[in-house]
Amino acid sequence: MLAEIARTALVELDLPYETGNGAEELERAAAAAVESGPTAALVGWAPQSEIPALARVLAPLGAAVVPLPRPKWIQPPTLLGGRGKPRTSRTLVDTYGTVPYADLDPSRIAGMAYVLMFGMMFGDVGHGAVLLVCGLVLRSGRIKKAAALQRTWLFVSGAGLAAIAFGFLYGEAFGPTGLVPVLWLDPLANPVPLLLAGLGVGAFLLAGAYAIGTINRVREGGWGLALYARSGAAGSLLFVSVGLLVWGLTAGIGMMIASAIIIALGALVFIFIGLYVEAGGGGTAVIQAFIELVDTVIRLGSNIVSFARLAAFGLTHAALLMVVWNGTTSLWAPGWRAGAAVLLFLVGNIVTFALEALVAGIQALRLEYYELFSRIFQSEGRPFKPWTIDLDTVTASTGTRAERPLP
């Protein structure tokens, strides 16, 4: 029976020892079974959709699969991407941590958010096209030395497309060359609108993170947890109150300002209660909860302002390319100066591309992890690891495929 379980790779057995892959593994697992009269049982985890198939495999052997209610105090392992190859869109979330079993998997949304932020900081039609080509080359697998990066091809290609889109909006193609018109604004000529746009994008992404975080808190511990959590309903209300306050102050609407203050006060009370309970109660808990409450307010403001880097690095990219383009046009003249101008243009774009791609990639990752994922995830899960062994090794060692029969 255990040999068939290992062959199906559908069950993560709950064994009282660190599993291995030696010839004795079947015997060790059989010895760990709980025996009661003529019956022996092993406990484990299996995907619910695969239970009928597992039952059909074990039935001819005289074994059965008995689903048990999940203990509330145990977090099941998380089945990531099924049994096939991991999805490309999971790359960002997997490098941050394992999604807890109860939580929503935000991998696709996280990938789109990353591409959006990268494109805003790396907006240039020419550089985006180069990045898109790099992504397609990675997908093809023609460069053997880059085989380890093949999984990232979708992110690289998506980032290239986003950079092309923002390049058209900025009117940038290898710098302010005039190859494409300005469809929205020139970053260097309009830094303040670009800054406000960066804050607006950040507010939109934070709103999404708070929404997913609230859903996750409900799934993890019900509305009792979600209502008082900083990354749940209370934190979401505090974030909404900040938006209403900014809107009211900008538009001069007194009623909206008053509503924002009332909502903020209510949210802060709920957050304080949650922090107080989390601290264990008592006089020390009051001080700790108050300090963490102040930290929550400060962090919320700093998190929103942090998205100003979307505009700042977009400006940096445009400024570097403008310097390269101005130097190229200044050098351009018949003779050797034309060659020098072409060389400056090529080298300048290569250096800017490499530097800004690195910076934009790191900054987008930083915003994703610290500003967004910190609200979506409150704990970390563990991946589903089915119990499998090398049956050929066992056969070669013992000369038989059979394990010790269970009662």
Coordinates of N, CA and C in Angstrom, one line a residue, residues 45-216:
W45 N -2.1 14.6 4.6 CA -2.8 15.6 3.8 C -2.8 15.2 2.4
A46 N -4.0 15.5 1.7 CA -4.1 15.2 0.3 C -5.0 16.2 -0.3
P47 N -4.8 16.6 -1.6 CA -5.7 17.5 -2.3 C -7.1 16.9 -2.3
Q48 N -8.1 17.7 -2.0 CA -9.5 17.2 -1.9 C -9.9 16.6 -3.3
S49 N -9.5 17.3 -4.4 CA -9.9 16.9 -5.7 C -9.3 15.5 -6.1
E50 N -8.3 15.1 -5.4 CA -7.6 13.9 -5.8 C -8.0 12.7 -4.9
I51 N -8.8 12.9 -4.0 CA -9.2 11.8 -3.0 C -9.9 10.7 -3.8
P52 N -10.9 10.9 -4.7 CA -11.5 9.8 -5.4 C -10.4 9.0 -6.2
A53 N -9.5 9.6 -6.8 CA -8.5 8.9 -7.6 C -7.6 8.1 -6.6
L54 N -7.3 8.6 -5.5 CA -6.4 7.9 -4.5 C -7.2 6.7 -4.0
A55 N -8.5 6.9 -3.7 CA -9.3 5.8 -3.2 C -9.4 4.6 -4.2
R56 N -9.5 5.0 -5.5 CA -9.5 3.9 -6.5 C -8.2 3.1 -6.6
V57 N -7.1 3.8 -6.4 CA -5.8 3.2 -6.4 C -5.6 2.2 -5.2
L58 N -6.1 2.6 -4.0 CA -5.9 1.8 -2.8 C -6.9 0.7 -2.6
A59 N -8.1 0.9 -3.3 CA -9.2 -0.1 -3.0 C -8.8 -1.6 -3.4
P60 N -8.1 -1.8 -4.5 CA -7.7 -3.2 -4.8 C -6.7 -3.8 -3.8
L61 N -6.1 -3.0 -3.0 CA -5.1 -3.4 -2.0 C -5.8 -3.7 -0.6
G62 N -7.1 -3.4 -0.6 CA -7.8 -3.6 0.7 C -7.6 -2.4 1.6
A63 N -7.3 -1.3 1.1 CA -7.1 0.0 1.9 C -8.2 1.0 1.5
A64 N -8.4 2.0 2.3 CA -9.4 3.0 2.0 C -8.9 4.3 2.5
V65 N -9.5 5.4 1.9 CA -9.2 6.7 2.2 C -10.4 7.3 3.1
V66 N -10.1 7.7 4.3 CA -11.2 8.2 5.2 C -10.9 9.7 5.4
P67 N -11.7 10.6 4.8 CA -11.5 12.1 5.1 C -11.9 12.4 6.5
L68 N -11.1 13.2 7.1 CA -11.3 13.6 8.5 C -11.5 15.1 8.6
P69 N -12.3 15.6 9.5 CA -12.4 17.0 9.7 C -11.1 17.7 10.1
R70 N -10.9 18.8 9.5 CA -9.6 19.5 9.8 C -9.5 20.1 11.2
P71 N -8.5 19.8 12.0 CA -8.4 20.4 13.3 C -8.2 21.9 13.1
K72 N -8.9 22.7 13.9 CA -8.8 24.2 13.8 C -7.5 24.7 14.2
W73 N -6.8 24.0 15.1 CA -5.5 24.5 15.6 C -4.3 24.1 14.7
I74 N -4.5 23.5 13.6 CA -3.5 23.1 12.7 C -3.7 23.7 11.3
Q75 N -2.7 24.3 10.8 CA -2.7 24.9 9.4 C -2.3 23.9 8.4
P76 N -3.2 23.6 7.5 CA -2.8 22.6 6.4 C -1.7 23.2 5.5
P77 N -1.0 22.3 4.8 CA 0.0 22.8 3.8 C -0.7 23.4 2.7
T78 N 0.0 24.3 2.0 CA -0.6 25.0 0.8 C -0.2 24.3 -0.5
L79 N -1.2 23.9 -1.3 CA -1.0 23.3 -2.6 C -0.7 24.4 -3.6
L80 N 0.5 24.6 -4.0 CA 0.9 25.7 -4.9 C 1.0 25.2 -6.4
G81 N 0.1 25.8 -7.2 CA 0.2 25.5 -8.6 C -0.1 24.1 -9.1
G82 N -0.8 23.3 -8.2 CA -1.1 22.0 -8.6 C 0.1 21.1 -8.6
R83 N 0.0 20.0 -9.4 CA 1.1 19.1 -9.4 C 2.1 19.3 -10.6
G84 N 1.8 20.3 -11.4 CA 2.7 20.5 -12.6 C 3.7 21.5 -12.3
K85 N 4.3 22.1 -13.3 CA 5.3 23.1 -13.1 C 4.8 24.4 -12.5
P86 N 5.5 25.0 -11.6 CA 5.0 26.2 -11.0 C 4.8 27.3 -12.0
R87 N 3.7 28.1 -11.7 CA 3.3 29.2 -12.7 C 4.3 30.3 -12.6
T88 N 4.6 30.9 -13.7 CA 5.5 32.1 -13.8 C 5.0 33.2 -12.9
S89 N 3.7 33.4 -12.8 CA 3.1 34.5 -12.0 C 3.3 34.3 -10.6
R90 N 3.7 33.1 -10.1 CA 4.0 32.9 -8.7 C 5.3 33.3 -8.2
T91 N 6.2 33.7 -9.2 CA 7.6 34.0 -8.8 C 7.7 35.0 -7.7
L92 N 7.0 36.2 -7.8 CA 7.1 37.2 -6.8 C 6.7 36.7 -5.4
V93 N 5.5 36.1 -5.3 CA 5.0 35.6 -4.1 C 5.9 34.5 -3.5
D94 N 6.3 33.6 -4.3 CA 7.1 32.5 -3.8 C 8.5 33.0 -3.2
T95 N 9.0 34.0 -3.8 CA 10.3 34.5 -3.2 C 10.1 35.3 -1.9
Y96 N 8.8 35.7 -1.7 CA 8.5 36.4 -0.4 C 8.2 35.4 0.7
G97 N 7.5 34.4 0.3 CA 7.1 33.4 1.3 C 6.0 32.5 0.8
T98 N 5.6 31.5 1.5 CA 4.5 30.6 1.1 C 3.2 31.1 1.6
V99 N 2.2 31.2 0.7 CA 0.9 31.7 1.0 C 0.2 30.8 2.0
P100 N -0.3 31.3 3.1 CA -1.0 30.5 4.1 C -2.2 29.8 3.5
Y101 N -2.5 28.6 4.0 CA -3.6 27.8 3.4 C -4.9 28.6 3.3
A102 N -5.2 29.4 4.3 CA -6.5 30.1 4.3 C -6.5 31.3 3.5
D103 N -5.4 31.8 3.1 CA -5.3 33.1 2.4 C -5.6 33.0 0.9
L104 N -6.0 34.1 0.3 CA -6.1 34.2 -1.1 C -4.7 34.3 -1.7
D105 N -4.5 33.7 -2.9 CA -3.3 33.7 -3.6 C -3.2 35.0 -4.5
P106 N -2.5 36.0 -4.2 CA -2.5 37.2 -5.0 C -1.4 37.3 -6.1
S107 N -0.9 36.1 -6.5 CA 0.2 36.1 -7.4 C 0.0 36.8 -8.7
R108 N -1.1 36.6 -9.3 CA -1.4 37.3 -10.6 C -1.5 38.8 -10.4
I109 N -2.3 39.2 -9.4 CA -2.4 40.6 -9.1 C -1.1 41.2 -8.8
A110 N -0.3 40.5 -8.0 CA 1.1 41.0 -7.6 C 1.9 41.2 -8.9
G111 N 1.9 40.3 -9.8 CA 2.7 40.4 -11.0 C 2.3 41.6 -11.8
M112 N 1.0 41.8 -11.9 CA 0.5 43.0 -12.7 C 0.9 44.3 -12.0
A113 N 0.8 44.3 -10.7 CA 1.2 45.5 -10.0 C 2.7 45.8 -10.1
Y114 N 3.5 44.8 -10.1 CA 5.0 44.9 -10.3 C 5.3 45.5 -11.7
V115 N 4.6 44.9 -12.7 CA 4.8 45.4 -14.1 C 4.4 46.9 -14.2
L116 N 3.3 47.2 -13.6 CA 2.8 48.6 -13.7 C 3.9 49.6 -13.1
M117 N 4.3 49.2 -11.9 CA 5.3 50.1 -11.2 C 6.6 50.2 -12.0
F118 N 7.1 49.1 -12.5 CA 8.3 49.1 -13.2 C 8.2 50.0 -14.5
G119 N 7.1 49.8 -15.2 CA 6.9 50.6 -16.4 C 6.8 52.1 -16.1
M120 N 6.3 52.5 -15.0 CA 6.2 53.9 -14.7 C 7.6 54.5 -14.4
M121 N 8.5 53.7 -13.9 CA 9.8 54.2 -13.6 C 10.8 54.0 -14.7
F122 N 10.4 53.2 -15.7 CA 11.3 52.9 -16.8 C 10.7 53.2 -18.1
G123 N 9.8 54.3 -18.1 CA 9.1 54.6 -19.3 C 9.9 55.1 -20.5
D124 N 10.1 54.3 -21.5 CA 10.8 54.6 -22.7 C 10.5 53.6 -23.8
V125 N 10.0 54.0 -24.9 CA 9.6 53.1 -26.0 C 10.8 52.2 -26.4
G126 N 11.9 52.8 -26.7 CA 13.1 52.1 -27.1 C 13.6 51.1 -26.1
H127 N 13.8 51.5 -24.9 CA 14.3 50.6 -23.8 C 13.3 49.6 -23.5
G128 N 12.0 49.9 -23.6 CA 11.0 48.9 -23.3 C 11.0 47.8 -24.4
A129 N 11.2 48.2 -25.7 CA 11.3 47.3 -26.8 C 12.5 46.3 -26.6
V130 N 13.6 46.9 -26.1 CA 14.8 46.0 -25.9 C 14.5 45.0 -24.8
L131 N 13.8 45.5 -23.7 CA 13.4 44.6 -22.6 C 12.4 43.5 -23.1
L132 N 11.5 43.9 -24.0 CA 10.6 42.9 -24.5 C 11.3 41.8 -25.3
V133 N 12.2 42.2 -26.1 CA 13.0 41.3 -26.9 C 13.8 40.3 -26.0
C134 N 14.4 40.9 -24.9 CA 15.1 40.1 -23.9 C 14.2 39.0 -23.3
G135 N 12.9 39.4 -23.0 CA 12.0 38.5 -22.4 C 11.6 37.3 -23.4
L136 N 11.4 37.7 -24.7 CA 11.1 36.7 -25.7 C 12.3 35.7 -25.9
V137 N 13.5 36.3 -25.8 CA 14.7 35.4 -26.0 C 14.8 34.5 -24.8
L138 N 14.5 34.9 -23.6 CA 14.5 34.1 -22.4 C 13.5 32.9 -22.6
R139 N 12.3 33.3 -23.1 CA 11.3 32.3 -23.3 C 11.7 31.2 -24.3
S140 N 12.4 31.6 -25.3 CA 12.9 30.6 -26.3 C 13.9 29.6 -25.8
G141 N 14.6 30.0 -24.8 CA 15.6 29.1 -24.2 C 16.9 28.9 -25.0
R142 N 17.1 29.8 -26.0 CA 18.2 29.6 -26.9 C 19.5 29.9 -26.2
I143 N 19.5 30.8 -25.2 CA 20.7 31.1 -24.5 C 20.8 30.1 -23.3
K144 N 21.7 29.1 -23.4 CA 21.8 28.1 -22.4 C 22.2 28.6 -21.0
K145 N 23.1 29.6 -21.0 CA 23.6 30.2 -19.8 C 22.5 30.9 -19.0
A146 N 21.4 31.3 -19.7 CA 20.3 32.0 -19.0 C 19.1 31.1 -18.8
A147 N 19.4 29.8 -18.8 CA 18.3 28.8 -18.7 C 17.6 29.0 -17.3
A148 N 18.4 29.3 -16.3 CA 17.9 29.4 -14.9 C 16.9 30.6 -14.8
L149 N 17.0 31.6 -15.7 CA 16.1 32.7 -15.7 C 14.9 32.6 -16.6
Q150 N 14.8 31.4 -17.2 CA 13.7 31.3 -18.2 C 12.3 31.5 -17.6
R151 N 12.2 31.1 -16.3 CA 10.9 31.3 -15.6 C 10.5 32.7 -15.5
T152 N 11.4 33.7 -15.6 CA 11.1 35.1 -15.4 C 10.7 35.8 -16.8
W153 N 10.6 35.0 -17.8 CA 10.4 35.7 -19.1 C 9.1 36.5 -19.2
L154 N 8.1 36.0 -18.5 CA 6.8 36.7 -18.6 C 6.9 38.1 -17.9
F155 N 7.6 38.1 -16.8 CA 7.8 39.4 -16.1 C 8.6 40.3 -16.9
V156 N 9.7 39.8 -17.5 CA 10.6 40.7 -18.3 C 9.8 41.2 -19.5
S157 N 9.0 40.4 -20.2 CA 8.3 40.8 -21.3 C 7.2 41.8 -20.9
G158 N 6.5 41.5 -19.8 CA 5.4 42.4 -19.3 C 6.0 43.7 -18.9
A159 N 7.2 43.7 -18.3 CA 7.8 45.0 -17.9 C 8.2 45.8 -19.1
G160 N 8.6 45.1 -20.2 CA 9.0 45.8 -21.4 C 7.7 46.4 -22.1
L161 N 6.6 45.7 -22.1 CA 5.4 46.3 -22.6 C 4.9 47.5 -21.8
A162 N 5.0 47.4 -20.5 CA 4.6 48.5 -19.7 C 5.5 49.7 -19.9
A163 N 6.8 49.5 -20.1 CA 7.8 50.6 -20.3 C 7.4 51.2 -21.7
I164 N 7.1 50.4 -22.7 CA 6.7 51.0 -24.0 C 5.5 51.9 -23.8
A165 N 4.5 51.4 -23.1 CA 3.2 52.2 -22.9 C 3.5 53.5 -22.2
F166 N 4.3 53.5 -21.2 CA 4.6 54.7 -20.5 C 5.6 55.6 -21.3
G167 N 6.4 55.0 -22.2 CA 7.2 55.7 -23.1 C 6.4 56.5 -24.0
F168 N 5.3 56.0 -24.6 CA 4.4 56.7 -25.4 C 3.8 57.9 -24.6
L169 N 3.4 57.6 -23.4 CA 2.8 58.6 -22.6 C 3.7 59.8 -22.3
Y170 N 5.0 59.5 -22.1 CA 6.0 60.5 -21.8 C 6.6 61.1 -23.1
G171 N 6.4 60.4 -24.2 CA 7.1 60.9 -25.4 C 8.6 60.6 -25.4
E172 N 9.0 59.5 -24.9 CA 10.4 59.1 -24.8 C 10.6 57.8 -25.6
A173 N 11.6 57.9 -26.5 CA 12.1 56.8 -27.3 C 13.6 56.9 -27.4
F174 N 14.4 56.2 -26.6 CA 15.8 56.4 -26.4 C 16.1 57.8 -26.0
G175 N 15.2 58.3 -25.2 CA 15.4 59.7 -24.8 C 14.4 60.6 -25.5
P176 N 14.5 61.9 -25.3 CA 13.6 62.9 -26.0 C 14.0 63.1 -27.4
T177 N 14.0 62.0 -28.2 CA 14.5 62.1 -29.6 C 13.5 62.6 -30.6
G178 N 12.2 62.7 -30.1 CA 11.1 63.2 -31.0 C 10.6 62.1 -31.9
L179 N 11.0 60.8 -31.7 CA 10.5 59.7 -32.5 C 9.1 59.4 -32.2
V180 N 8.6 59.7 -31.0 CA 7.2 59.5 -30.6 C 6.7 60.8 -30.0
P181 N 5.4 61.1 -30.2 CA 4.9 62.3 -29.6 C 4.6 62.1 -28.1
V182 N 4.4 63.2 -27.4 CA 4.0 63.2 -25.9 C 2.5 63.0 -25.9
L183 N 2.1 61.9 -25.4 CA 0.6 61.6 -25.3 C 0.0 62.1 -24.0
W184 N 0.9 62.2 -23.0 CA 0.3 62.7 -21.7 C 1.1 63.8 -21.1
L185 N 2.4 63.6 -20.7 CA 3.2 64.7 -20.2 C 4.6 64.4 -20.4
D186 N 5.4 65.4 -20.5 CA 6.9 65.3 -20.5 C 7.4 65.3 -19.0
P187 N 8.0 64.2 -18.5 CA 8.3 64.1 -17.1 C 9.1 65.3 -16.6
L188 N 10.1 65.7 -17.4 CA 11.0 66.8 -16.9 C 10.3 68.2 -16.9
A189 N 9.4 68.3 -17.8 CA 8.6 69.6 -17.9 C 7.5 69.7 -16.9
N190 N 7.0 68.5 -16.4 CA 5.8 68.5 -15.5 C 6.1 67.5 -14.4
P191 N 7.1 67.8 -13.5 CA 7.4 66.9 -12.4 C 6.3 66.8 -11.4
V192 N 5.6 67.9 -11.1 CA 4.6 67.8 -10.0 C 3.4 66.9 -10.4
P193 N 2.8 67.1 -11.6 CA 1.8 66.2 -12.0 C 2.2 64.7 -12.0
L194 N 3.5 64.5 -12.4 CA 4.0 63.1 -12.4 C 4.1 62.6 -11.0
L195 N 4.5 63.4 -10.1 CA 4.6 63.1 -8.7 C 3.2 62.7 -8.1
L196 N 2.2 63.5 -8.4 CA 0.8 63.3 -8.0 C 0.3 62.0 -8.6
A197 N 0.7 61.7 -9.8 CA 0.2 60.5 -10.5 C 0.9 59.3 -9.8
G198 N 2.1 59.4 -9.4 CA 2.8 58.3 -8.6 C 2.1 58.0 -7.3
L199 N 1.7 59.1 -6.6 CA 1.0 58.9 -5.4 C -0.4 58.3 -5.6
G200 N -1.0 58.7 -6.7 CA -2.3 58.2 -7.0 C -2.3 56.7 -7.3
V201 N -1.2 56.3 -8.1 CA -1.0 54.8 -8.4 C -0.8 54.1 -7.1
G202 N 0.0 54.7 -6.2 CA 0.3 54.1 -4.9 C -0.9 53.9 -4.1
A203 N -1.8 54.9 -4.0 CA -3.0 54.8 -3.3 C -3.9 53.7 -3.8
F204 N -4.0 53.6 -5.1 CA -4.8 52.6 -5.8 C -4.3 51.2 -5.4
L205 N -2.9 51.0 -5.4 CA -2.4 49.7 -5.1 C -2.5 49.4 -3.6
L206 N -2.4 50.4 -2.7 CA -2.6 50.2 -1.3 C -4.0 49.8 -1.0
A207 N -5.0 50.4 -1.7 CA -6.4 50.1 -1.5 C -6.6 48.6 -1.9
G208 N -6.0 48.1 -2.9 CA -6.1 46.7 -3.3 C -5.5 45.8 -2.2
A209 N -4.4 46.2 -1.7 CA -3.7 45.4 -0.7 C -4.5 45.4 0.6
Y210 N -5.2 46.5 1.0 CA -6.0 46.5 2.2 C -7.2 45.6 1.9
A211 N -7.8 45.6 0.7 CA -9.0 44.8 0.4 C -8.7 43.3 0.5
I212 N -7.5 42.9 -0.1 CA -7.1 41.5 0.0 C -6.7 41.1 1.4
G213 N -6.1 42.1 2.1 CA -5.7 41.8 3.5 C -6.9 41.6 4.4
T214 N -8.0 42.4 4.2 CA -9.2 42.2 5.0 C -9.8 40.9 4.7
I215 N -9.9 40.5 3.4 CA -10.4 39.1 3.1 C -9.6 38.0 3.8
N216 N -8.3 38.2 3.7 CA -7.4 37.2 4.4 C -7.6 37.1 5.9

